[in-house]
Short mmCIF file of C-alpha atoms and ligand atoms in Angstrom, two decimals:
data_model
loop_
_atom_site.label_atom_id
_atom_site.label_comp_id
_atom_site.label_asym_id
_atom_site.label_seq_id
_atom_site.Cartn_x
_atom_site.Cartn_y
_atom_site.Cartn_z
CA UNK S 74 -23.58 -5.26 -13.17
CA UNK S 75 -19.70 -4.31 -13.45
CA UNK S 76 -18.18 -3.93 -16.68
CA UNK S 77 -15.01 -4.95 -15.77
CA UNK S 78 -14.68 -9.25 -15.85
CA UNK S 79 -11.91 -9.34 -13.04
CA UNK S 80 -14.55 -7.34 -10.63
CA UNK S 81 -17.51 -9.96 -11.24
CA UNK S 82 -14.68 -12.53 -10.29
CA UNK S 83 -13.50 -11.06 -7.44
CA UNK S 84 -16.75 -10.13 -6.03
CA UNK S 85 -17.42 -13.90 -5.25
CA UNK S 86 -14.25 -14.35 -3.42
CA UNK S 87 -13.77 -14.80 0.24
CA UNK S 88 -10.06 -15.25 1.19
CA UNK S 89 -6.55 -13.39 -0.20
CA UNK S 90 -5.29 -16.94 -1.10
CA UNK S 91 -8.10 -16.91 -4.10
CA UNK S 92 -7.21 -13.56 -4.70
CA UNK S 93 -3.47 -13.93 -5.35
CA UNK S 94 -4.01 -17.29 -7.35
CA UNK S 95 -5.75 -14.59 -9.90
CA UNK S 96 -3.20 -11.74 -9.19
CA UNK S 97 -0.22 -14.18 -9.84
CA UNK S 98 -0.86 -14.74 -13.54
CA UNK S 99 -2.06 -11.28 -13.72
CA UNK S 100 -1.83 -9.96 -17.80
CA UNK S 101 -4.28 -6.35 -17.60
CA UNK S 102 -1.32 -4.23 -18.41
CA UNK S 103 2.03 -3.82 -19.60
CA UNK S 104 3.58 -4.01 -16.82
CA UNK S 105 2.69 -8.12 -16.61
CA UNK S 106 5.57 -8.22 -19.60
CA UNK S 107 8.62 -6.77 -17.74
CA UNK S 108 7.32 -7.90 -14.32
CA UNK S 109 9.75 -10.87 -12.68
CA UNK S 110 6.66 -11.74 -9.96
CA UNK S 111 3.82 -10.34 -8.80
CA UNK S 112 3.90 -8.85 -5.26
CA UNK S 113 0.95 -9.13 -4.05
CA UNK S 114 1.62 -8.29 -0.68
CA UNK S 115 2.41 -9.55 2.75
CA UNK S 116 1.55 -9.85 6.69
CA UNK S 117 -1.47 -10.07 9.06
CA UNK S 118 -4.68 -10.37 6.70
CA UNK S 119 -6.60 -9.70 9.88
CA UNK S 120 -4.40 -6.98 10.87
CA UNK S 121 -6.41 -3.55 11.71
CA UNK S 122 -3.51 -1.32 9.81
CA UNK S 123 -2.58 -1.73 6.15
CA UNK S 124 0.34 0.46 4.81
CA UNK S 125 0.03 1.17 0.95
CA UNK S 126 2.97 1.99 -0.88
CA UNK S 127 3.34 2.91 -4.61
CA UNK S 128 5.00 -0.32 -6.87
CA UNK S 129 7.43 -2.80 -6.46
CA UNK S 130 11.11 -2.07 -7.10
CA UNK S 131 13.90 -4.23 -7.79
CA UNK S 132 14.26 -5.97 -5.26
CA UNK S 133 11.01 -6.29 -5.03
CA UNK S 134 10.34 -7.49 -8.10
CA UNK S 135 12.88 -10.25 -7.06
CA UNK S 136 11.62 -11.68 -4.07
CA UNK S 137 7.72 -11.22 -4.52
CA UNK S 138 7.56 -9.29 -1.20
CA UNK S 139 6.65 -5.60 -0.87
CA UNK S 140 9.20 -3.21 0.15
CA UNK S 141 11.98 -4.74 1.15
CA UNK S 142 15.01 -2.88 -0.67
CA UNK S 143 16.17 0.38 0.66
CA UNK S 144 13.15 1.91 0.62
CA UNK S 145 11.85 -1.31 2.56
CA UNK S 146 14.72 -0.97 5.64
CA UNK S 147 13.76 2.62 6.20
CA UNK S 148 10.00 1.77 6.27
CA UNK S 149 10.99 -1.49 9.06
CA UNK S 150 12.54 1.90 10.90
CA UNK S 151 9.63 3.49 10.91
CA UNK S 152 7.30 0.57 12.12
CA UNK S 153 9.42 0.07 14.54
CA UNK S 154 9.63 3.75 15.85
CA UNK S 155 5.60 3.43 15.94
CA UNK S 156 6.01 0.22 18.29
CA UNK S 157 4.78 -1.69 15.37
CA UNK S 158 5.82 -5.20 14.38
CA UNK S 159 6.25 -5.62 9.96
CA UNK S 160 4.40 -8.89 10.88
CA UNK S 161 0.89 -7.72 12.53
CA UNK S 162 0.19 -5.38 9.86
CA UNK S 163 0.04 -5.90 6.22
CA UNK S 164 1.78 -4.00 3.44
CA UNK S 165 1.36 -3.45 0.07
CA UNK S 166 1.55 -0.97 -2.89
CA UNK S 167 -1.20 0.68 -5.55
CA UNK S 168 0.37 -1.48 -8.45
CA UNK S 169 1.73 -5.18 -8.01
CA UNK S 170 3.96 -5.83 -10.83
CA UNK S 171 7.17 -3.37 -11.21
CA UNK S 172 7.21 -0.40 -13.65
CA UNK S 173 10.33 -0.68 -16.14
CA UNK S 174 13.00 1.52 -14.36
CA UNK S 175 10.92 2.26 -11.60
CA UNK S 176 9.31 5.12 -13.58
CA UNK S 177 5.76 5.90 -12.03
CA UNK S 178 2.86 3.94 -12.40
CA UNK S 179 0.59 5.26 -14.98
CA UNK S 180 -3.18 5.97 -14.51
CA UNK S 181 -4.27 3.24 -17.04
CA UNK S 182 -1.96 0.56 -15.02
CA UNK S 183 -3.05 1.74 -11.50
CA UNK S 184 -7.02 1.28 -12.64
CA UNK S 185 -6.53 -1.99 -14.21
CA UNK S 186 -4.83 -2.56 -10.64
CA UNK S 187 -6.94 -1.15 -8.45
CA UNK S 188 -9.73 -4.15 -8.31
CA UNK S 189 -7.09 -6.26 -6.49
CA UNK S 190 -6.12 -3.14 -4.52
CA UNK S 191 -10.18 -2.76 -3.61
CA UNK S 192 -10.97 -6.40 -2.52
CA UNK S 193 -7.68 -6.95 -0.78
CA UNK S 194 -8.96 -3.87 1.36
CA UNK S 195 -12.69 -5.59 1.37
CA UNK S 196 -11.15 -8.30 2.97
CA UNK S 197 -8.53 -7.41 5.00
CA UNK S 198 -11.05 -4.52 6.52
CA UNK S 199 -9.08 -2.27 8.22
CA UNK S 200 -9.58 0.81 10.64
CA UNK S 201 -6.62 2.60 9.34
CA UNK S 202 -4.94 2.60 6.31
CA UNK S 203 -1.49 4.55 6.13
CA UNK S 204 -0.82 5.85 2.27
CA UNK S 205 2.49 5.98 1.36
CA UNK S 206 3.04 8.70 -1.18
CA UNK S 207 1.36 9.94 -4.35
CA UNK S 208 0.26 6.82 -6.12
CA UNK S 209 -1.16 5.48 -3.18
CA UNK S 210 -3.21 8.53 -2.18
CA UNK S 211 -4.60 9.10 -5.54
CA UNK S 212 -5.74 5.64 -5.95
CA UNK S 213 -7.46 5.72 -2.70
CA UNK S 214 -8.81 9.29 -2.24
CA UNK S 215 -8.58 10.54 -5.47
CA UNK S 216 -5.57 13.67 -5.81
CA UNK S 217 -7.06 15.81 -4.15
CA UNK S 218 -4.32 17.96 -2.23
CA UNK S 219 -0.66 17.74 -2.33
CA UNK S 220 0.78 15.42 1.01
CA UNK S 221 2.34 18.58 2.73
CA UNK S 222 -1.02 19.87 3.10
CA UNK S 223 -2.66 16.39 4.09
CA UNK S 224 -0.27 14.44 6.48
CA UNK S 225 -1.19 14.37 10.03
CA UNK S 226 -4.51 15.37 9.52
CA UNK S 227 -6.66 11.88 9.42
CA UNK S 228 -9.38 11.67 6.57
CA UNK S 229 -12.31 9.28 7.59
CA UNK S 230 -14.21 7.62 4.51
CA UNK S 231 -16.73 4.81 4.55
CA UNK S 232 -15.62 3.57 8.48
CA UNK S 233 -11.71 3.96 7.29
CA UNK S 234 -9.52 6.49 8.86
CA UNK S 235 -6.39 7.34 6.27
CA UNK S 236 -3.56 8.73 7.34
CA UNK S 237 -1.31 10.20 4.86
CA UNK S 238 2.60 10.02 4.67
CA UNK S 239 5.40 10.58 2.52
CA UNK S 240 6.64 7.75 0.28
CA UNK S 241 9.41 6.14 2.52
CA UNK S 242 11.91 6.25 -0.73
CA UNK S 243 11.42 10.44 -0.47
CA UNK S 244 13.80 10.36 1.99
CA UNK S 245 16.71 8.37 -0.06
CA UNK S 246 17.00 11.76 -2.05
CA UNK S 247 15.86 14.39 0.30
CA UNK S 248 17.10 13.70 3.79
CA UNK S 249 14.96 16.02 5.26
CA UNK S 250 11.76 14.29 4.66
CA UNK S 251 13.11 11.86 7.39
CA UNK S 252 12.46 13.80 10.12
CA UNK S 253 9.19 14.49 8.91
CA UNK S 254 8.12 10.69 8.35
CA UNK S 255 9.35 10.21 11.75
CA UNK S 256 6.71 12.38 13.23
CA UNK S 257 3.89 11.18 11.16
CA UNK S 258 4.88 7.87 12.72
CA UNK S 259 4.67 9.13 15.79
CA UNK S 260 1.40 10.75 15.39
CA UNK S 261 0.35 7.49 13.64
CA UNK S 262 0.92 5.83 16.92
CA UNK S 263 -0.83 8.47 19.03
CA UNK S 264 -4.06 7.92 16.51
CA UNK S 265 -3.68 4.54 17.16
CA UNK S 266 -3.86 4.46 21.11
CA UNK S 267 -6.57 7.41 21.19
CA UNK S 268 -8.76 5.32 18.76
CA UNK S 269 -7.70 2.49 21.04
CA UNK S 270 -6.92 0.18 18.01
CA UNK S 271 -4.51 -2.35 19.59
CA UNK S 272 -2.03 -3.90 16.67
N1 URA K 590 8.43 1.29 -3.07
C1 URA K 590 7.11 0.98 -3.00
O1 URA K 590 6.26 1.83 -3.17
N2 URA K 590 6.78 -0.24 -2.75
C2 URA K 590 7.65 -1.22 -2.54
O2 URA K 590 7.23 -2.34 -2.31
C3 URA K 590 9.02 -0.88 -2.61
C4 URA K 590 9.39 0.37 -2.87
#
């Protein structure tokens, strides 16, 4: 038995509509006092590709959806360089409420997270997940080596292939890493059509 109340309550739900009625009202950590809305996240809950990014921003925060500020535009780019549509995946980040500033999240706030993070993946039940920076990969692999090292080389775990990327907002302050998340798109798409997962 789980020691943790929220995972005893999410383990007897069935849909991402029961989910986020929790999520909404959400109080675990700090971040539920400096939060405008949750963002819980958005798009195809069938969908065979998730894309998790790190925590809301501003915008964000504003609007209840996941990335769509600047960070946001570049990632719609970068769908659409893949041949993707925003709409037949779904996105969302390691931490749904914003962190004050957009400081990191911290490890405390990330595992009181994560249970949402877990069953939204339970249910969703991708093939692929694409992790979008630092937060993202340690909450779903653990830190285990730094993205340079990982990207473009996809890590199967438990029927899930995870293809590692850059944080989309890495390239608002270092233009180079644009080029670089360009070709991991590209070699997201080429995983895609050798696995023969159709989006
Ligand atoms: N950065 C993220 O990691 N997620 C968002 O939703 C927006 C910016």
């Amino acid at each position: 038995m789980s020691e943790d109340p929220l995972i005893e309550q999410l383990a007897k739900m069935s849909t991402l509509e029961e989910v986020y009625d929790i999520a909404k009202d959400c109080v675990r950590c700090p971040l539920s006092q400096s939060r405008t809305k949750v963002v819980f996240g958005e798009g195809d809950s069938h969908t065979k590709l998730m894309f998790i990014g790190e925590a809301p921003g501003e915008q964000e925060d504003i609007q209840a959806r996941p990335f769509v500020g600047r960070a946001g535009k570049f990632l719609d780019q970068l769908l659409k360089l893949a041949g993707l549509e925003r709409s037949k995946v779904y996105i969302t980040n390691t931490v749904k409420c914003r962190p004050p500033n957009n400081r990191k999240p911290r490890k405390g706030e990330m595992e009181k997270c994560n249970p949402y993070l877990k069953k939204q993946i339970e249910l969703i039940k991708p093939k692929v997940i694409c992790i979008l920076g630092n937060a993202s990969l340690e909450a779903l692999l653990g830190k285990t080596s730094p993205i340079s090292e990982l990207r473009g080389k996809p890590i199967e775990k438990e029927g899930i292939i995870y293809f590692v990327t850059f944080h989309p907002a890495a390239t608002l302050y270092n233009p180079a890493a644009k080029g670089e998340m360009e070709k991991d798109m590209l070699s997201l798409k080429e995983l895609l059509e050798k696995k023969k997962i159709k989006i």
